[in-house]
Coordinates of C-alpha atoms in Angstrom, one line a residue:
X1 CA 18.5 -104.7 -37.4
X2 CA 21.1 -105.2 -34.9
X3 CA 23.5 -103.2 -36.6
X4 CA 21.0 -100.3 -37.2
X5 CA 20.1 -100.4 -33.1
X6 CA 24.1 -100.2 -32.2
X7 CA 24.7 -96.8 -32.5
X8 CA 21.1 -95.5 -30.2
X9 CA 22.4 -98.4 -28.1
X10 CA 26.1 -97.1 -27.6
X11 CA 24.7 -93.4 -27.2
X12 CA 22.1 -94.2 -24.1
X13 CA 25.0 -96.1 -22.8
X14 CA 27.5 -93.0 -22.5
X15 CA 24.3 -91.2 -21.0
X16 CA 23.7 -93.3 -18.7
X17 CA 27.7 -93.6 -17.9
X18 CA 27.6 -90.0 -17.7
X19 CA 24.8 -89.6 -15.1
X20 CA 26.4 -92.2 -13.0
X21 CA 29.6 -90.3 -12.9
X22 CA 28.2 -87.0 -11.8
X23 CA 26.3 -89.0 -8.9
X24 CA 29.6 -90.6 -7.6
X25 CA 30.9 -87.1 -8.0
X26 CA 28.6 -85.5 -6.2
X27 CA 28.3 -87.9 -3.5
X28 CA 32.3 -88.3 -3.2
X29 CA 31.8 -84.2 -2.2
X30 CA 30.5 -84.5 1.0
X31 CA 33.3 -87.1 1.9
X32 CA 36.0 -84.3 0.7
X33 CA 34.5 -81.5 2.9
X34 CA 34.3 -83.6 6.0
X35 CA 38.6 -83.4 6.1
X36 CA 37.7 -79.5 6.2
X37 CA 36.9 -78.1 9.5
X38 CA 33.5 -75.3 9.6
X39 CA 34.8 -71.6 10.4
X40 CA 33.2 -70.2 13.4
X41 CA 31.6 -67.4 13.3
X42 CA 34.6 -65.4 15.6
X43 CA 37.5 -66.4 13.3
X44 CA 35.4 -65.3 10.6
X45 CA 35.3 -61.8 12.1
X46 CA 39.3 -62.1 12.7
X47 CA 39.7 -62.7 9.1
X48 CA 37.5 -60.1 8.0
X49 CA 39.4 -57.7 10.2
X50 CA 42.6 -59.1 9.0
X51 CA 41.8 -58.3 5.7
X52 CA 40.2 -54.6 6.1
X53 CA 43.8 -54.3 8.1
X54 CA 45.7 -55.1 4.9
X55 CA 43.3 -52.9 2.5
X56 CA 43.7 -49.8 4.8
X57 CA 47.6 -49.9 5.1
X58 CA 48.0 -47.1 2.7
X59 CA 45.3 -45.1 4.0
X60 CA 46.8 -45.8 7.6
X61 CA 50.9 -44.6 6.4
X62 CA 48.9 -41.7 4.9
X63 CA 47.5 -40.7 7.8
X64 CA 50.8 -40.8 9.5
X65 CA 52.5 -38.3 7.4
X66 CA 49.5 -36.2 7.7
X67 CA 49.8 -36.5 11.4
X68 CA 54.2 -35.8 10.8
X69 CA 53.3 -32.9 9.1
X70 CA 50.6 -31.3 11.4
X71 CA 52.9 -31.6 14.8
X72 CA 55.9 -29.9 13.1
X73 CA 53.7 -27.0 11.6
X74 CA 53.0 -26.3 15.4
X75 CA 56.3 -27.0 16.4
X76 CA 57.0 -24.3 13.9
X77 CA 54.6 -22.0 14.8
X78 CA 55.4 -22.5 18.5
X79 CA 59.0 -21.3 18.3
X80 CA 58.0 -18.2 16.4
X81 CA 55.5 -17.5 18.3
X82 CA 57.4 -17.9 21.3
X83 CA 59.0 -14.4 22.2
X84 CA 59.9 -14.9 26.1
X85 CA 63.0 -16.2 25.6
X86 CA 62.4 -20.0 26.3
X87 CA 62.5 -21.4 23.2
X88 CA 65.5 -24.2 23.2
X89 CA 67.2 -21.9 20.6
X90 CA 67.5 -19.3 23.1
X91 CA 68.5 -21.6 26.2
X92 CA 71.4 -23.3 24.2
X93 CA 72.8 -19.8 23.4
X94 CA 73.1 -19.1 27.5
X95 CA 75.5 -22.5 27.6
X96 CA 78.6 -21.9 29.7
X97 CA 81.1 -24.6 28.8
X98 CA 83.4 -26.2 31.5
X99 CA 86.7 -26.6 31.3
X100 CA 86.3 -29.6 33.5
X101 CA 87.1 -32.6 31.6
X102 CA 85.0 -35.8 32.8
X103 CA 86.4 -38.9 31.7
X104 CA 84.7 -42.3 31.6
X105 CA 87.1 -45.0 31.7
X106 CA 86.4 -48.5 29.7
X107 CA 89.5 -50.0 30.3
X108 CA 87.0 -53.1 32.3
X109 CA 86.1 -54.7 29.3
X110 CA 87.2 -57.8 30.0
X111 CA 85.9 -58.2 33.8
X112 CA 81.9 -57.7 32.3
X113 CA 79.9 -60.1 30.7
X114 CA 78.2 -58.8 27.7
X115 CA 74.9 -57.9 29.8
X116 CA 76.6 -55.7 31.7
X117 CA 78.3 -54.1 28.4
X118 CA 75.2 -53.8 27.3
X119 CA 74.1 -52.0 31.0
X120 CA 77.4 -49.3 30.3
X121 CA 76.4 -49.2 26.9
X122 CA 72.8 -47.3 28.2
X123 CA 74.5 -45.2 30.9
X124 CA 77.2 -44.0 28.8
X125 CA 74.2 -42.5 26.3
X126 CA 72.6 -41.0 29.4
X127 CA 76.0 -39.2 30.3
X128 CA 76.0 -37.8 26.8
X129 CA 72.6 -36.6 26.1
X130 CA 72.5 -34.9 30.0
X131 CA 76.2 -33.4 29.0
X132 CA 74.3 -31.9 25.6
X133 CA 71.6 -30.7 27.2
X134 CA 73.3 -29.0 30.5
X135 CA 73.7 -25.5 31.3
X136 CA 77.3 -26.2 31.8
X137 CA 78.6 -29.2 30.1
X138 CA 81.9 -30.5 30.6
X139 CA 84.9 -31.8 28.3
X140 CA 83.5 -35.5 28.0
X141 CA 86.2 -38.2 27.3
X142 CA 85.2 -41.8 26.8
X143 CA 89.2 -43.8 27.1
X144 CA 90.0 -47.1 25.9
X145 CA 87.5 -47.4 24.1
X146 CA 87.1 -50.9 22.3
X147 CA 86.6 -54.5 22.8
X148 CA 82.9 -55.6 23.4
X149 CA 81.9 -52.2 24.6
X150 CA 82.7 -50.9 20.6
X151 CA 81.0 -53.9 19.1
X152 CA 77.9 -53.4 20.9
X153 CA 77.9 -50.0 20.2
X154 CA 78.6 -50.7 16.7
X155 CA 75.8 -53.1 16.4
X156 CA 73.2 -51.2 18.6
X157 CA 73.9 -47.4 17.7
X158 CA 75.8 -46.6 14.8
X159 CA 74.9 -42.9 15.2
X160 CA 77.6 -42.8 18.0
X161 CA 80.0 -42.2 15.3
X162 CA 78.4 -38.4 14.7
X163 CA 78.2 -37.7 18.3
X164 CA 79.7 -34.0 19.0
X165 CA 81.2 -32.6 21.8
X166 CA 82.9 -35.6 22.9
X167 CA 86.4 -37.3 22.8
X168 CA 86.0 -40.7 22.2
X169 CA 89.7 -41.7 22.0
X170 CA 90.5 -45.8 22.0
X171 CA 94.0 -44.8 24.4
X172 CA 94.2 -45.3 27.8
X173 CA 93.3 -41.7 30.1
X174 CA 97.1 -41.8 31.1
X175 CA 98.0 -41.2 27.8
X176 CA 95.9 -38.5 26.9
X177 CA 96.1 -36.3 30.4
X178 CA 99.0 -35.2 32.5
X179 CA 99.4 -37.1 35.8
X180 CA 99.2 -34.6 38.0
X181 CA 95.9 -33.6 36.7
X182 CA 93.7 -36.6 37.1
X183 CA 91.5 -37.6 40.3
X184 CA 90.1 -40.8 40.0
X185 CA 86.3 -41.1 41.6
X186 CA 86.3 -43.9 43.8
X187 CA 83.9 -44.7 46.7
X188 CA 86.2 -46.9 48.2
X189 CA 88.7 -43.7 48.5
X190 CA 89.5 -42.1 52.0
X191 CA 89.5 -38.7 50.4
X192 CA 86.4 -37.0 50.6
X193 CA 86.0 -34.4 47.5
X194 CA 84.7 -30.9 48.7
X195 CA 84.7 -28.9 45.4
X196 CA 85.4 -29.5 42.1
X197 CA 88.3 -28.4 40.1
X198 CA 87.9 -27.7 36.6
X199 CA 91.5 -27.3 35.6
X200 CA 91.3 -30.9 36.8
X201 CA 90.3 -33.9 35.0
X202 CA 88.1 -36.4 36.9
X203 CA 87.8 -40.2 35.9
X204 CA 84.8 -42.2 36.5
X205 CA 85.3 -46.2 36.2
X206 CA 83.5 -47.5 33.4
X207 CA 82.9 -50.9 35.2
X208 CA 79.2 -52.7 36.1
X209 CA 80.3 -55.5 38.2
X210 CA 77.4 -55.8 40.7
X211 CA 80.2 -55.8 43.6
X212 CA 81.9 -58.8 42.1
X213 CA 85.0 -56.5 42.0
X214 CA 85.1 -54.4 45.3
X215 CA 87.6 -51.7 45.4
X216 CA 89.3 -52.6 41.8
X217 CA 88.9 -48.5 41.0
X218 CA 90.6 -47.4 44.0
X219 CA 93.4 -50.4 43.8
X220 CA 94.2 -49.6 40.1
X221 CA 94.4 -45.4 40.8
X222 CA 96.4 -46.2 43.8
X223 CA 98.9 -48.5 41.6
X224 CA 99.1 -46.1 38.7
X225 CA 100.1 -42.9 41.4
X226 CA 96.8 -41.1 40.3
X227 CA 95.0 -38.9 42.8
X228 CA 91.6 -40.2 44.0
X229 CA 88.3 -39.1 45.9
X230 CA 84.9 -39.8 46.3
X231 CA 82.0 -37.4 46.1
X232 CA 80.7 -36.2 49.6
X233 CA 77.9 -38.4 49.6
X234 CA 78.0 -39.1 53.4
X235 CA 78.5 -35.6 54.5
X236 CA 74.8 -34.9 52.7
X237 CA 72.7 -38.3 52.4
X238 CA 71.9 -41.0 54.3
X239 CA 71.3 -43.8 52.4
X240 CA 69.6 -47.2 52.6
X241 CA 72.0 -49.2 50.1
X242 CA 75.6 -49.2 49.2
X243 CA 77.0 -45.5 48.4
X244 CA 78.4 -47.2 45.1
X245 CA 76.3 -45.2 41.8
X246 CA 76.0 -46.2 38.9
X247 CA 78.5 -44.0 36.3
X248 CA 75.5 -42.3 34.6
X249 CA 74.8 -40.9 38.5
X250 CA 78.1 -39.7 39.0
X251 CA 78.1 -37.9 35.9
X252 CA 74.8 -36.2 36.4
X253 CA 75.7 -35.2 39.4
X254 CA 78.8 -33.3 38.8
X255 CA 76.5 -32.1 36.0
X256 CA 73.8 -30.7 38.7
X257 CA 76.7 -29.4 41.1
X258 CA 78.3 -27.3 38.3
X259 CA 74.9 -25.6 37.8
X260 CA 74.2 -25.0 41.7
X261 CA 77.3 -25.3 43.5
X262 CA 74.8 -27.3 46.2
X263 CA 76.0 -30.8 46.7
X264 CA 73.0 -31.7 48.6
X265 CA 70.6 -30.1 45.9
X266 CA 72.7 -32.1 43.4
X267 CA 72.3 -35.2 44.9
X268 CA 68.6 -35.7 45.6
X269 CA 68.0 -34.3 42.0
X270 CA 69.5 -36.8 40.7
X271 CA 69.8 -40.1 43.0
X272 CA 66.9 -42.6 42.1
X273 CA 64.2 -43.1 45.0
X274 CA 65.1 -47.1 45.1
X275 CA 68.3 -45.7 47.4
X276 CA 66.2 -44.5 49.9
X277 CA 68.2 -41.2 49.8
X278 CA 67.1 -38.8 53.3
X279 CA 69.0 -35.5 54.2
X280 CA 71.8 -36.3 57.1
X281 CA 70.1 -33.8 59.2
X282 CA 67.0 -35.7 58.8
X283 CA 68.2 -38.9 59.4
X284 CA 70.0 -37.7 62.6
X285 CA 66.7 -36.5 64.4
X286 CA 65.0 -39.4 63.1
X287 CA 67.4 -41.5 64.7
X288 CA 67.5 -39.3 68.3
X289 CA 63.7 -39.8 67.9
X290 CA 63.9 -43.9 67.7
X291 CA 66.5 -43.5 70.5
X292 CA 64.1 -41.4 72.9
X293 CA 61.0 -43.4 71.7
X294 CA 63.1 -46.6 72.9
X295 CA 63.4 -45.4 76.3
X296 CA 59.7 -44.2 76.7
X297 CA 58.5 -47.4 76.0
X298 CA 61.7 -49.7 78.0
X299 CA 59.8 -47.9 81.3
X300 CA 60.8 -45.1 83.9
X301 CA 61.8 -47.8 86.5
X302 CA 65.6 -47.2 86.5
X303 CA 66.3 -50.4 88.2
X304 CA 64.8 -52.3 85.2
X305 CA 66.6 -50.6 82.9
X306 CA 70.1 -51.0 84.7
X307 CA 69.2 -54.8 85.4
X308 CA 69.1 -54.9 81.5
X309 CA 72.2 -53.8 80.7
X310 CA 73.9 -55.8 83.8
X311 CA 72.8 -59.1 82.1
X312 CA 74.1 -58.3 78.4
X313 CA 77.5 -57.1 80.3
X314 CA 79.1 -60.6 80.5
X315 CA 78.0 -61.6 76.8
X316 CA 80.3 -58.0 76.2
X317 CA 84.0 -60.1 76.1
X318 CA 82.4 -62.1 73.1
X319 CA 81.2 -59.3 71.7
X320 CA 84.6 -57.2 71.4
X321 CA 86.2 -61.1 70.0
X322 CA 83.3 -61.3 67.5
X323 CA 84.2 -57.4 66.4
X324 CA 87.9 -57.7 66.4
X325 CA 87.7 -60.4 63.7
X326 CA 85.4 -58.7 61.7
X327 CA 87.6 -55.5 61.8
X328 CA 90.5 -58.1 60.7
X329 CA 88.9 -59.9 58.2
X330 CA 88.1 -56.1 56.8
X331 CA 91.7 -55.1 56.9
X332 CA 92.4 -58.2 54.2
X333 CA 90.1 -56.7 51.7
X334 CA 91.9 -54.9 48.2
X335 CA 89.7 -52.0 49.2
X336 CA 91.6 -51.4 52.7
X337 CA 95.3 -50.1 51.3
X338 CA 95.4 -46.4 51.8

């Protein structure tokens, strides 16, 4: 009879093993989602979000070209329908070219650290999209070209390669123009220029040193013979800083006198408001004003005023000493040889 009760026996056993299995299971669950930190309710929303984001993406690039499409059919329709002559078709075909040739000279490589490559790098694509787009652009050349100045470009603007209306040559300007046509622009130059000659060919120095290499410029045009000049800033604009521009300045500027034949105009188009840039005229009567205004308020008592003066007139000696070595110490500067 045992025999016969085995099998009944062995089958309620596997039931009951069964049961006990799925109770540890279900009670083991509770231990595996407590490793599992609960999703509040506001990075639920960001993954919701995060997934309609990745649905729409084709609906979004869609969109885009729809959008492409639409602004050049009223570009299109703009320029036909514009008939008074202003269209940039019609400007470009009033272009007078120069024969001034405006040379940027990037034989400084080695004296900048890359950030400052990076600085000419920008200024020199200023120069060339203002030379593009200017009433009267000039024969651009951009010398010794190379060294960290190419790479960068290389790496950051391929497109420089296709650039038109530009000489980008890697030989130094001296070997490319006749001596006695160059003027080097230098602010450090006694000569002051008073019009432009454009059977002349004008360097700017390619160099962004932050004053780490005063009068270099002038020193290297005065070694190599060259002529030299700098732009009548003084005789038009007073100025707050340095009268040292950047070379993306200097070009615009020439740009802007070319087209008005007004220095002044030229330079308060283009100089940046952080100079502090006010007419000389301006600053003359500003500076009478402070003068009179100082005398107003020092009192009408004449005897005050002359009792003044006598007591600073002993510190005077020590004065004209302290002056006398600072005009020496200026003579000993690169910037001084004439």
């Amino acid at each position: 009879m045992s025999s016969e009760m085995s099998p009944a026996f062995i089958e309620t056993s596997n039931v009951e093993r069964k049961q006990d299995l799925s109770e540890d299971q279900e009670r083991e669950k509770p231990r595996l989602d407590e490793g599992i930190e609960p999703v509040s309710k506001r990075q639920m929303k960001k993954l919701i979000k995060q997934k309609q984001w990745e649905e729409q993406r084709e609906l979004r690039k869609q969109k885009r070209k729809e959008k492409r499409k639409r602004k050049k059919l009223e570009r299109q329709c703009q320029l036909e329908s514009n008939s008074d002559g202003n269209d940039r078709k019609r400007v470009r075909r009033n272009v007078v070219h120069s024969t001034l040739r405006l040379i940027i000279d990037c034989s400084f490589d080695d004296l900048m650290v890359l950030k400052d490559i990076k600085k000419l790098h920008k200024q020199i694509q200023r120069c060339y999209a203002e030379n593009r787009r200017a009433l009267h652009p000039v024969q651009f050349y951009l010398t010794s070209h190379g060294g960290q100045l190419k790479k960068n470009m290389d790496e950051n603007d391929k497109g420089w390669v296709n650039w038109k209306d530009i000489h980008i040559k890697p030989e130094h300007y001296s070997e490319l123009i006749k001596k006695e046509d160059l003027i080097y622009l230098t602010s450090d130059s006694p000569n002051i220029l008073k019009e432009l000659d454009e059977s002349k060919a004008y360097v700017i120095g390619g160099l962004v040193d932050h004053n780490h290499h005063k009068g270099f410029t002038y020193k290297q045009a005065s070694d190599f013979g060259i002529d030299h000049a700098q732009l009548p800033l003084g005789s038009f604009v007073k100025m707050n800083s340095r009268k040292v521009l950047a070379v993306n300045h200097v070009f615009e500027i020439i740009l802007g006198y070319l087209e008005t034949r007004d220095w002044q105009e030229a330079f308060f188009t283009i100089l940046p408001q952080r100079k502090g840039a006010v007419p000389t005229d301006k600053a003359y009567e500003s500076s009478s004003h402070d003068k009179q205004s100082a005398i107003v308020e020092g009192g009408s008592d004449s005897d005050s005023s002359e009792g003044e003066y006598s007591k600073n007139e002993p510190e005077s000696p020590h004065k004209d000493k302290q002056q006398d070595k600072e005009n020496s110490t200026e003579s000993t500067m690169p910037s001084a040889p004439h």
